[in-house]
């Protein structure tokens, strides 16, 4: 047996004892673990570059795809969203606002007789063939509204003397600036033909996009009927405004009871029906959403791999912290903060590129949209992805045996 | 038990189970006292590192009792053992394991941060500790720019950060040349003699034997009696 030292001392703790370390996990070491995480991140420049590029790539792909999806969602229902109607009456079985089915105007009169209906206005919407001055033909969607209508007219008119005046001019039509070149008319007063009927552009709107790439052309109900050669009593939609004190759902139920062979749809439902038709019946939505998910998975894989490699590199130091008495929570905080910092840098780079592309594509007819809420949402998803990517690293950290540091 | 910092009695530790089980320590008893520099020596596989782990509360023995400042550690959970290590022990490793992307002062501040000291006060204390180990001019140096001996002294400063009563070192001079080895050992001796800490060192290095206050030799997991040597205090 070894000899015990005979030194007897009263010393149990020298001066300068560390303060209470039984503090909450979050209270202890918030800033220093952030420093360690940041230095871990930037210490290996190549790995940092891979991490940032991976997350930025994921952000760009998600941003562009979701921005496009948002644009598609807006454009597939823009006519409904901007009509100002509470309810729509359409021929039974209509699947999207753009594929309208004619019906008789007596439906409008039947609707007017229903309690709670304040306004019931006709709209006629049909695909038609536009012939440019140079003879090239383009498909358009013609929308005819009464010049006195309170609902269903064009919006954001930037050229012309008001849309009611514009469509009151005989054979006057309103097109959007986005499609001026496509339709071959760039100035007010230009003439073209729709279904062989001569029309004159009397107004331009700005920003009314179409999902089908058949531009919307607004005109009077009378001109629309003449162009489409539908009967003078035909229309495709009746737009309903509900009287004060009535609930749209309640009036819709009454309309469904009193007006036969039609669908009575709230504006919100009709917008969703139109979105769903183009996005899911055509496969466009599935394609966009799967691209976004793929982008997320790519970002997840790249950030998980680089973070894991970084964690493995630091295992001896982490084991040292464990041996010194540091908790697993301390190491978790380093790893998660490192993941979040990588995510923030990558997201900042990626969203900057997305915003630049959105800005550059501002004049495009199907460019992505990036409102602040979507940019913020992508940021949250990117950071959540990075935290998810840190799980493998956290598992590795959990398995650290402090004794390993002596080996 | 005045002066006794760590007391181990009847320590037996077995790795594994069944036919593959290996008993690394057999009924070892040992105390670590304030102000002594204790060397654990012995051939490879003799159990000295396992004993260091047990004394440092890094490893729970299969049998036996370890008391730290009179507190029995047997019933403590892992987290409580971790707090105990943080409060009473400082560790120095052969490979020092400094964060390469942190400066010398920041490496010391990691230990201070674990102990709950932060901000400017932690920075000042880290610089003071680096001054204690003779590196006051290297506070902002990164480990890669320091010599092996300097790195080891940074590791010692880090081990001292939480003001432990016991320092435990595993082959601290193995990777150092003679000059640096002596410098590091002088530091350990001063920490024991001047600051009344217990210092336990696992080593194969015969150069540091003359500096030891007490030597415990192990062979096949058992303590071999050793004649008395000079005291450190």
XYZ file of C-alpha atoms in Angstrom:
640
model
C 0.000 0.000 0.000
C 1.318 3.394 -0.821
C 2.319 5.640 1.947
C -0.190 8.328 2.755
C 1.225 11.827 2.856
C 1.405 13.128 6.386
C 0.593 16.662 5.441
C -2.516 17.782 7.226
C -4.169 20.934 6.019
C -7.286 22.917 6.615
C -7.486 23.956 2.985
C -10.578 22.702 1.269
C -11.125 25.514 -1.231
C -8.808 28.345 -2.226
C -10.130 31.854 -2.743
C -11.877 32.794 -5.989
C -14.270 29.903 -5.979
C -16.403 29.821 -9.075
C -19.957 31.075 -8.581
C -23.003 28.862 -8.403
C -23.098 26.614 -11.425
C -26.513 25.145 -10.727
C -28.205 27.513 -13.086
C -30.803 26.908 -15.728
C -29.566 25.439 -18.969
C -30.357 28.585 -20.874
C -28.999 30.954 -18.284
C -25.550 29.428 -18.368
C -23.145 30.209 -21.149
C -25.473 31.570 -23.806
C -22.837 33.801 -25.353
C -19.796 31.600 -25.068
C -21.343 28.556 -26.668
C -22.330 30.899 -29.488
C -18.689 31.955 -29.813
C -17.538 28.330 -29.897
C -20.233 27.510 -32.439
C -19.272 30.423 -34.660
C -15.547 29.632 -34.473
C -16.314 25.977 -35.219
C -18.247 27.105 -38.251
C -15.666 29.467 -39.705
C -12.581 27.483 -38.683
C -12.766 25.220 -41.719
C -13.416 27.558 -44.635
C -14.024 24.806 -47.149
C -16.589 23.109 -44.936
C -18.200 26.479 -44.252
C -18.404 27.111 -47.982
C -20.029 23.724 -48.563
C -22.511 24.346 -45.747
C -23.427 27.817 -46.934
C -23.681 26.797 -50.573
C -25.829 23.803 -49.635
C -28.255 25.805 -47.517
C -28.248 28.716 -49.970
C -28.974 26.317 -52.821
C -31.811 24.822 -50.835
C -33.157 28.293 -50.014
C -32.937 29.434 -53.624
C -34.682 26.344 -54.930
C -37.374 26.517 -52.256
C -37.768 30.261 -52.734
C -38.115 30.072 -56.491
C -40.450 27.093 -56.427
C -42.675 28.419 -53.643
C -42.570 31.890 -55.206
C -43.760 30.375 -58.468
C -46.390 28.395 -56.615
C -47.646 31.566 -54.963
C -47.742 33.299 -58.317
C -49.664 30.386 -59.784
C -52.079 30.404 -56.869
C -52.683 34.093 -57.365
C -53.008 33.901 -61.116
C -55.348 30.898 -61.171
C -57.849 32.716 -58.986
C -57.063 36.359 -59.653
C -60.395 37.012 -61.420
C -62.262 35.614 -58.417
C -60.027 37.318 -55.863
C -60.493 40.762 -57.410
C -64.161 40.528 -58.411
C -65.473 41.860 -55.136
C -68.286 39.315 -55.035
C -69.406 37.425 -51.967
C -70.864 34.526 -53.945
C -70.616 33.150 -57.438
C -73.349 31.356 -59.305
C -71.962 29.119 -62.034
C -73.269 26.354 -64.240
C -73.291 23.081 -62.333
C -69.941 21.298 -62.434
C -67.642 24.217 -63.146
C -64.116 23.309 -62.040
C -62.225 26.535 -62.501
C -63.162 30.107 -63.204
C -61.325 30.045 -66.536
C -63.344 27.112 -67.916
C -66.757 28.702 -67.729
C -69.980 27.134 -68.966
C -72.709 29.372 -70.384
C -76.114 29.521 -68.744
C -79.242 31.600 -69.137
C -79.623 35.049 -67.588
C -82.817 34.013 -65.866
C -80.578 32.553 -63.189
C -79.668 36.119 -62.301
C -83.309 37.105 -61.962
C -84.007 34.030 -59.843
C -81.120 34.989 -57.633
C -82.361 38.541 -57.218
C -85.560 37.147 -55.764
C -83.723 35.397 -52.942
C -83.689 37.216 -49.599
C -80.270 38.529 -48.685
C -79.107 39.162 -52.231
C -78.189 42.826 -52.573
C -76.656 42.681 -56.037
C -76.663 40.018 -58.760
C -74.555 41.005 -61.754
C -73.800 39.083 -64.924
C -70.360 38.195 -66.180
C -69.420 36.415 -69.355
C -66.085 34.643 -69.564
C -64.954 32.661 -72.593
C -61.789 31.631 -74.377
C -61.441 33.423 -77.708
C -58.891 33.884 -80.496
C -57.042 37.220 -80.696
C -55.566 38.170 -84.045
C -52.716 40.623 -83.850
C -52.213 43.358 -86.438
C -49.439 41.255 -87.933
C -51.812 38.332 -88.341
C -50.462 36.138 -85.550
C -53.167 34.541 -83.434
C -53.128 34.246 -79.670
C -55.580 32.599 -77.343
C -57.199 35.020 -74.862
C -59.833 34.839 -72.137
C -62.525 37.374 -72.817
C -64.362 38.783 -69.820
C -67.488 40.766 -70.402
C -69.026 42.866 -67.619
C -71.742 45.428 -67.516
C -70.219 48.907 -67.674
C -72.221 49.825 -64.587
C -71.270 46.680 -62.674
C -70.030 46.981 -59.111
C -68.298 43.595 -59.354
C -66.167 41.662 -61.804
C -64.513 44.519 -63.677
C -60.785 45.000 -64.321
C -58.524 46.517 -61.685
C -55.235 48.392 -61.577
C -55.992 50.352 -64.748
C -52.930 52.440 -65.507
C -53.754 53.794 -68.952
C -57.147 54.946 -70.154
C -59.805 57.109 -68.559
C -61.345 54.562 -66.189
C -62.466 51.075 -67.015
C -66.175 51.907 -67.330
C -65.385 54.597 -69.869
C -62.947 52.297 -71.623
C -65.460 49.509 -72.150
C -68.237 51.959 -72.954
C -66.428 52.854 -76.186
C -67.881 50.630 -78.893
C -65.721 47.508 -79.283
C -63.351 48.852 -76.659
C -61.253 46.319 -74.781
C -58.768 46.497 -71.913
C -55.617 44.386 -71.911
C -52.703 44.123 -69.489
C -49.295 45.705 -70.072
C -47.643 42.352 -69.289
C -49.160 40.940 -72.463
C -49.009 44.009 -74.702
C -46.170 42.580 -76.777
C -47.757 39.148 -76.897
C -50.987 40.676 -78.201
C -49.195 43.022 -80.565
C -50.747 46.209 -79.172
C -48.543 48.534 -77.196
C -50.436 51.834 -77.368
C -53.946 52.957 -76.638
C -56.104 52.968 -79.727
C -54.418 49.965 -81.297
C -56.763 47.602 -83.074
C -56.933 43.830 -83.380
C -59.545 41.149 -83.953
C -61.139 38.706 -81.555
C -62.941 35.824 -83.222
C -62.992 37.971 -86.361
C -64.587 40.901 -84.478
C -62.609 44.136 -84.688
C -61.713 45.625 -81.277
C -59.815 48.679 -80.100
C -57.604 48.765 -77.025
C -58.991 51.561 -74.860
C -57.215 50.783 -71.610
C -54.224 49.019 -70.092
C -54.055 47.401 -66.709
C -50.821 46.523 -64.929
C -50.162 43.146 -63.352
C -53.245 41.067 -64.122
C -51.563 37.741 -64.799
C -53.089 34.580 -66.130
C -52.070 31.035 -65.305
C -53.105 29.690 -68.716
C -50.944 32.175 -70.623
C -54.138 33.232 -72.402
C -54.286 36.900 -71.358
C -57.469 38.309 -69.865
C -59.225 40.816 -72.119
C -61.941 42.880 -70.459
C -64.781 44.400 -72.379
C -68.453 45.257 -72.052
C -71.030 42.541 -71.765
C -72.538 43.614 -75.040
C -69.199 43.437 -76.905
C -68.366 40.115 -75.291
C -71.647 38.610 -76.426
C -71.070 39.921 -79.908
C -67.582 38.464 -80.041
C -68.474 35.081 -78.612
C -71.713 34.927 -80.571
C -73.552 33.764 -77.483
C -77.208 34.582 -77.149
C -78.084 37.998 -75.793
C -79.370 36.365 -72.651
C -76.382 34.103 -72.058
C -73.841 34.617 -69.329
C -71.372 32.389 -67.505
C -71.434 33.730 -63.970
C -73.721 35.664 -61.704
C -71.792 37.612 -59.103
C -73.643 38.083 -55.854
C -73.166 40.676 -53.165
C -74.894 39.802 -49.937
C -77.038 42.396 -48.228
C -75.893 43.761 -44.869
C -77.011 41.589 -41.993
C -76.874 38.350 -44.008
C -74.177 35.703 -43.898
C -72.810 34.551 -47.293
C -73.177 30.885 -46.319
C -76.784 31.409 -45.341
C -77.575 33.226 -48.614
C -75.686 30.581 -50.582
C -77.891 27.898 -49.092
C -81.002 29.861 -50.035
C -79.709 30.414 -53.561
C -78.958 26.730 -53.980
C -82.526 25.997 -52.955
C -84.129 28.525 -55.271
C -81.857 28.506 -58.348
C -81.755 25.099 -60.050
C -78.880 23.391 -61.869
C -76.173 25.727 -60.671
C -73.307 25.762 -58.233
C -73.432 28.500 -55.644
C -69.936 29.042 -54.356
C -68.404 31.514 -51.961
C -65.527 33.528 -53.400
C -63.044 31.768 -51.156
C -64.232 28.325 -52.210
C -64.266 29.268 -55.869
C -60.696 30.589 -55.610
C -59.606 27.325 -53.949
C -61.465 25.254 -56.529
C -59.703 27.143 -59.304
C -56.312 26.762 -57.597
C -56.817 23.058 -57.030
C -57.885 22.441 -60.601
C -54.802 23.929 -62.219
C -52.304 22.887 -59.580
C -53.379 19.321 -58.973
C -55.462 18.222 -61.945
C -52.677 19.311 -64.271
C -49.794 18.079 -62.105
C -48.209 21.541 -62.019
C -48.717 21.848 -58.286
C -47.337 18.397 -57.516
C -44.284 19.187 -59.590
C -43.657 22.481 -57.812
C -44.276 21.103 -54.339
C -42.092 18.050 -54.928
C -39.311 20.306 -56.195
C -39.589 22.318 -52.984
C -39.471 19.169 -50.857
C -36.500 17.937 -52.855
C -34.749 21.243 -52.262
C -35.413 20.865 -48.567
C -33.999 17.328 -48.537
C -30.889 18.391 -50.441
C -30.274 21.183 -47.969
C -30.939 18.807 -45.099
C -28.487 16.224 -46.401
C -25.729 18.718 -47.096
C -26.016 20.570 -43.803
C -26.339 17.318 -41.840
C -23.237 15.892 -43.466
C -21.069 18.960 -42.954
C -22.272 19.491 -39.401
C -21.659 15.856 -38.542
C -18.134 15.994 -39.955
C -17.469 19.139 -37.954
C -18.786 17.512 -34.780
C -16.657 14.412 -35.284
C -13.618 16.654 -35.704
C -14.341 18.253 -32.345
C -15.012 15.030 -30.408
C -11.757 15.145 -28.379
C -12.519 18.714 -27.295
C -16.132 17.821 -26.541
C -14.993 14.809 -24.532
C -12.700 17.163 -22.631
C -15.660 19.359 -21.773
C -17.554 16.302 -20.572
C -14.567 15.174 -18.496
C -14.307 18.645 -16.972
C -17.902 18.269 -15.848
C -19.704 20.023 -18.684
C -23.184 18.710 -19.325
C -24.485 17.181 -22.516
C -26.786 20.199 -22.734
C -23.719 22.422 -23.038
C -22.527 20.427 -26.034
C -26.023 20.334 -27.523
C -26.124 24.094 -27.398
C -22.837 24.354 -29.274
C -23.975 21.951 -31.984
C -27.429 23.462 -32.408
C -26.086 27.002 -32.443
C -23.543 25.974 -35.027
C -26.340 24.519 -37.128
C -28.437 27.659 -36.736
C -25.536 29.949 -37.571
C -24.786 27.939 -40.703
C -28.463 28.086 -41.535
C -28.643 31.832 -41.034
C -25.621 32.536 -43.229
C -26.817 30.137 -45.919
C -30.344 31.508 -45.775
C -29.123 35.105 -45.973
C -27.112 34.294 -49.085
C -29.910 32.254 -50.644
C -32.763 34.649 -49.993
C -30.653 37.523 -51.319
C -30.289 35.682 -54.599
C -34.019 34.903 -54.639
C -34.974 38.531 -54.011
C -32.596 39.654 -56.742
C -34.114 37.147 -59.181
C -37.641 38.181 -58.207
C -36.671 41.818 -58.763
C -35.104 41.036 -62.124
C -38.146 38.993 -63.130
C -40.609 41.677 -62.072
C -41.841 42.147 -65.645
C -42.265 38.457 -66.369
C -45.755 37.053 -66.795
C -45.114 34.049 -64.562
C -42.273 35.196 -62.325
C -42.030 34.097 -58.705
C -43.439 36.245 -55.907
C -41.630 36.719 -52.616
C -43.714 38.611 -50.072
C -42.068 39.144 -46.650
C -44.149 36.425 -45.013
C -42.970 33.839 -47.539
C -39.325 34.930 -47.190
C -39.672 34.694 -43.408
C -41.401 31.328 -43.698
C -38.610 29.933 -45.858
C -36.162 31.240 -43.256
C -37.975 29.393 -40.494
C -38.068 26.211 -42.583
C -34.362 26.556 -43.414
C -33.436 26.975 -39.762
C -35.701 24.104 -38.748
C -33.998 22.033 -41.436
C -30.612 22.889 -39.939
C -31.736 21.904 -36.445
C -33.063 18.654 -37.915
C -29.730 18.195 -39.646
C -27.993 18.467 -36.283
C -29.778 15.397 -34.896
C -27.096 12.973 -36.062
C -24.461 15.204 -34.515
C -26.412 15.437 -31.280
C -26.602 11.659 -31.185
C -22.839 11.533 -31.595
C -22.365 14.053 -28.819
C -24.719 12.096 -26.569
C -22.527 9.039 -26.969
C -19.349 10.805 -25.886
C -17.718 9.055 -22.960
C -15.663 11.532 -20.922
C -13.193 8.755 -20.215
C -12.446 8.663 -23.942
C -10.435 11.822 -23.589
C -7.700 9.889 -21.763
C -7.354 7.283 -24.447
C -10.015 13.295 7.791
C -8.420 16.720 7.777
C -6.436 17.323 4.584
C -7.883 14.337 2.783
C -9.340 15.480 -0.498
C -10.153 12.167 -2.113
C -10.434 8.864 -0.350
C -10.842 5.559 -2.178
C -11.306 2.295 -0.325
C -11.794 -1.252 -1.537
C -11.807 -0.207 -5.184
C -12.289 -3.043 -7.597
C -13.192 -2.426 -11.205
C -14.041 -4.985 -13.823
C -14.516 -4.241 -17.511
C -16.981 -6.403 -19.426
C -18.959 -9.412 -18.297
C -18.761 -13.152 -18.500
C -15.690 -14.959 -19.810
C -14.375 -11.771 -21.423
C -14.484 -9.831 -18.158
C -11.253 -8.153 -17.153
C -10.549 -6.873 -13.675
C -8.355 -3.796 -13.893
C -8.268 -2.927 -10.185
C -8.275 -5.238 -7.179
C -9.230 -3.865 -3.775
C -7.241 -0.652 -4.072
C -7.204 1.888 -1.278
C -5.748 5.351 -1.735
C -6.075 8.869 -0.405
C -5.168 12.127 -2.040
C -4.216 14.850 0.402
C -3.977 18.567 0.070
C -0.532 19.794 -0.883
C 0.853 16.495 -2.145
C 2.047 15.590 -5.605
C 1.194 11.951 -6.135
C 2.529 9.896 -9.024
C 0.689 6.819 -10.254
C 3.210 4.617 -11.990
C 3.341 1.155 -13.342
C 3.598 -0.815 -16.550
C 1.037 -0.543 -19.270
C -2.163 -2.325 -18.311
C -1.410 -2.098 -14.599
C -4.583 -0.133 -13.927
C -3.154 3.307 -13.185
C -5.303 5.159 -15.714
C -8.390 3.282 -14.538
C -7.539 4.312 -10.992
C -7.187 7.928 -12.137
C -10.649 7.702 -13.710
C -12.111 6.317 -10.515
C -10.412 8.931 -8.323
C -11.564 11.669 -10.681
C -15.184 10.447 -10.643
C -15.058 9.743 -14.369
C -15.690 6.069 -13.796
C -17.843 4.337 -11.218
C -15.967 1.416 -9.632
C -17.577 -2.001 -9.678
C -16.958 -2.213 -5.950
C -15.628 0.122 -3.319
C -16.199 3.644 -2.158
C -14.891 7.009 -3.339
C -15.316 10.074 -1.171
C -14.555 13.588 -2.328
C -14.091 16.032 0.547
C -15.968 13.557 2.664
C -18.895 13.197 0.278
C -19.688 9.664 -0.854
C -20.038 9.586 -4.632
C -21.725 6.203 -4.911
C -25.296 7.464 -5.008
C -24.711 10.402 -7.317
C -26.256 10.519 -10.756
C -24.137 11.297 -13.804
C -25.123 14.947 -13.833
C -24.255 15.304 -10.155
C -20.924 13.595 -10.743
C -20.311 16.045 -13.567
C -20.986 18.953 -11.228
C -18.696 17.389 -8.673
C -15.892 17.133 -11.231
C -16.526 20.698 -12.321
C -16.342 21.941 -8.780
C -13.447 19.958 -7.342
C -11.313 18.520 -10.139
C -9.128 19.864 -12.884
C -7.932 17.569 -15.645
C -4.860 17.778 -17.846
C -4.501 15.395 -20.750
C -1.533 14.146 -22.706
C -2.988 15.568 -25.910
C -4.230 18.705 -24.044
C -7.286 18.830 -26.347
C -7.468 22.566 -26.759
C -10.021 24.007 -29.140
C -7.855 24.954 -32.119
C -10.123 27.803 -33.183
C -10.079 29.482 -29.779
C -7.242 31.577 -28.389
C -5.381 30.528 -25.256
C -7.522 32.853 -23.138
C -10.716 31.637 -24.781
C -9.756 28.022 -24.136
C -9.432 28.850 -20.472
C -12.724 30.730 -20.640
C -14.473 27.536 -21.773
C -13.850 26.092 -18.320
C -14.845 29.363 -16.674
C -18.031 29.396 -18.723
C -18.840 25.872 -17.561
C -18.337 27.102 -14.013
C -20.672 30.016 -14.567
C -18.147 32.830 -14.934
C -18.703 34.985 -17.997
C -17.897 38.297 -19.572
C -15.063 40.657 -18.673
C -14.527 39.034 -15.277
C -13.973 35.665 -16.954
C -11.583 37.248 -19.408
C -9.580 38.821 -16.606
C -9.467 35.549 -14.700
C -8.354 33.669 -17.810
C -5.528 36.156 -18.304
C -4.577 35.845 -14.637
C -4.467 32.053 -14.926
C -2.355 32.237 -18.046
C -0.069 34.524 -16.075
C 0.193 31.875 -13.350
C 1.471 29.363 -15.923
C 3.832 31.918 -17.477
C 1.845 32.679 -20.600
C 0.585 36.173 -19.900
C 1.958 37.350 -23.238
C 0.231 34.578 -25.156
C -3.389 35.212 -24.203
C -4.471 35.872 -27.767
C -2.364 33.158 -29.346
C -4.037 30.214 -31.034
C -2.886 26.722 -30.014
C -1.358 26.093 -33.418
C 1.095 28.940 -32.818
C 2.191 27.626 -29.419
C 4.831 25.035 -28.609
C 3.841 21.705 -27.067
C 4.911 22.896 -23.637
C 2.988 26.123 -23.974
C -0.131 24.250 -25.031
C 0.214 21.986 -22.035
C 0.471 25.031 -19.785
C -2.678 26.470 -21.369
C -4.344 23.152 -20.557
C -3.132 23.480 -16.969
C -4.519 27.019 -16.789
C -7.801 25.667 -18.103
C -7.757 22.931 -15.475
C -7.258 25.574 -12.785
C -10.108 27.762 -14.045
C -12.769 26.468 -11.674
C -10.281 26.576 -8.809
C -10.240 22.818 -8.211
C -8.875 21.199 -5.088
C -7.447 18.276 -7.048
C -5.570 18.318 -10.334
C -5.398 15.097 -12.315
C -3.010 14.677 -15.179
C -2.514 11.813 -17.567
C 0.987 11.630 -19.004
C 1.332 15.409 -19.067
C 4.987 15.330 -20.026
C 4.930 12.470 -22.482
C 4.825 14.693 -25.526
C 7.243 17.295 -24.191
C 10.973 17.680 -24.425
C 13.065 17.689 -21.274
C 12.972 21.470 -20.695
C 9.264 21.762 -21.222
C 8.650 18.634 -19.193
C 10.521 20.096 -16.243
C 8.759 23.424 -16.579
C 5.370 21.717 -16.505
C 6.337 19.545 -13.572
C 7.673 22.552 -11.658
C 4.301 24.092 -12.180
C 2.508 21.042 -10.828
C 4.816 20.953 -7.841
C 4.179 24.620 -7.109
C 0.427 24.090 -7.398
C 0.664 21.374 -4.816
C 3.168 22.968 -2.476
C 2.167 26.619 -2.714
C -1.534 26.413 -3.373
C -2.251 23.342 -1.280
C -3.933 21.434 -4.061
C -3.754 17.699 -4.458
C -2.021 16.728 -7.696
C -2.293 13.210 -9.103
C -0.231 12.356 -12.153
C -0.220 9.169 -14.184
C 3.144 8.843 -15.821
C 5.788 6.577 -17.292
C 8.288 9.405 -17.298
C 11.179 8.606 -14.921
C 12.466 12.179 -15.225
C 9.714 13.464 -12.993
C 10.076 10.870 -10.236
C 12.399 13.088 -8.155
C 9.725 15.781 -8.077
C 7.046 13.546 -6.613
C 5.949 13.766 -3.025
C 4.584 10.262 -3.114
C 4.611 7.470 -5.624
C 2.000 4.770 -5.895
C 3.000 1.878 -8.082
C 0.467 -0.454 -9.523
C 0.928 -3.874 -10.995
C -1.864 -6.066 -12.305
C -4.411 -3.775 -10.723
C -2.890 -3.904 -7.251
C -0.958 -1.272 -5.322
C 2.685 -2.137 -4.777
C 4.178 -0.605 -1.591
C 6.715 2.135 -2.262
C 9.323 3.580 0.067
C 8.721 7.131 1.199
C 10.114 10.011 -0.872
C 10.480 13.705 -0.290
C 7.391 15.654 0.650
C 6.251 18.550 -1.435
C 5.243 20.873 1.323
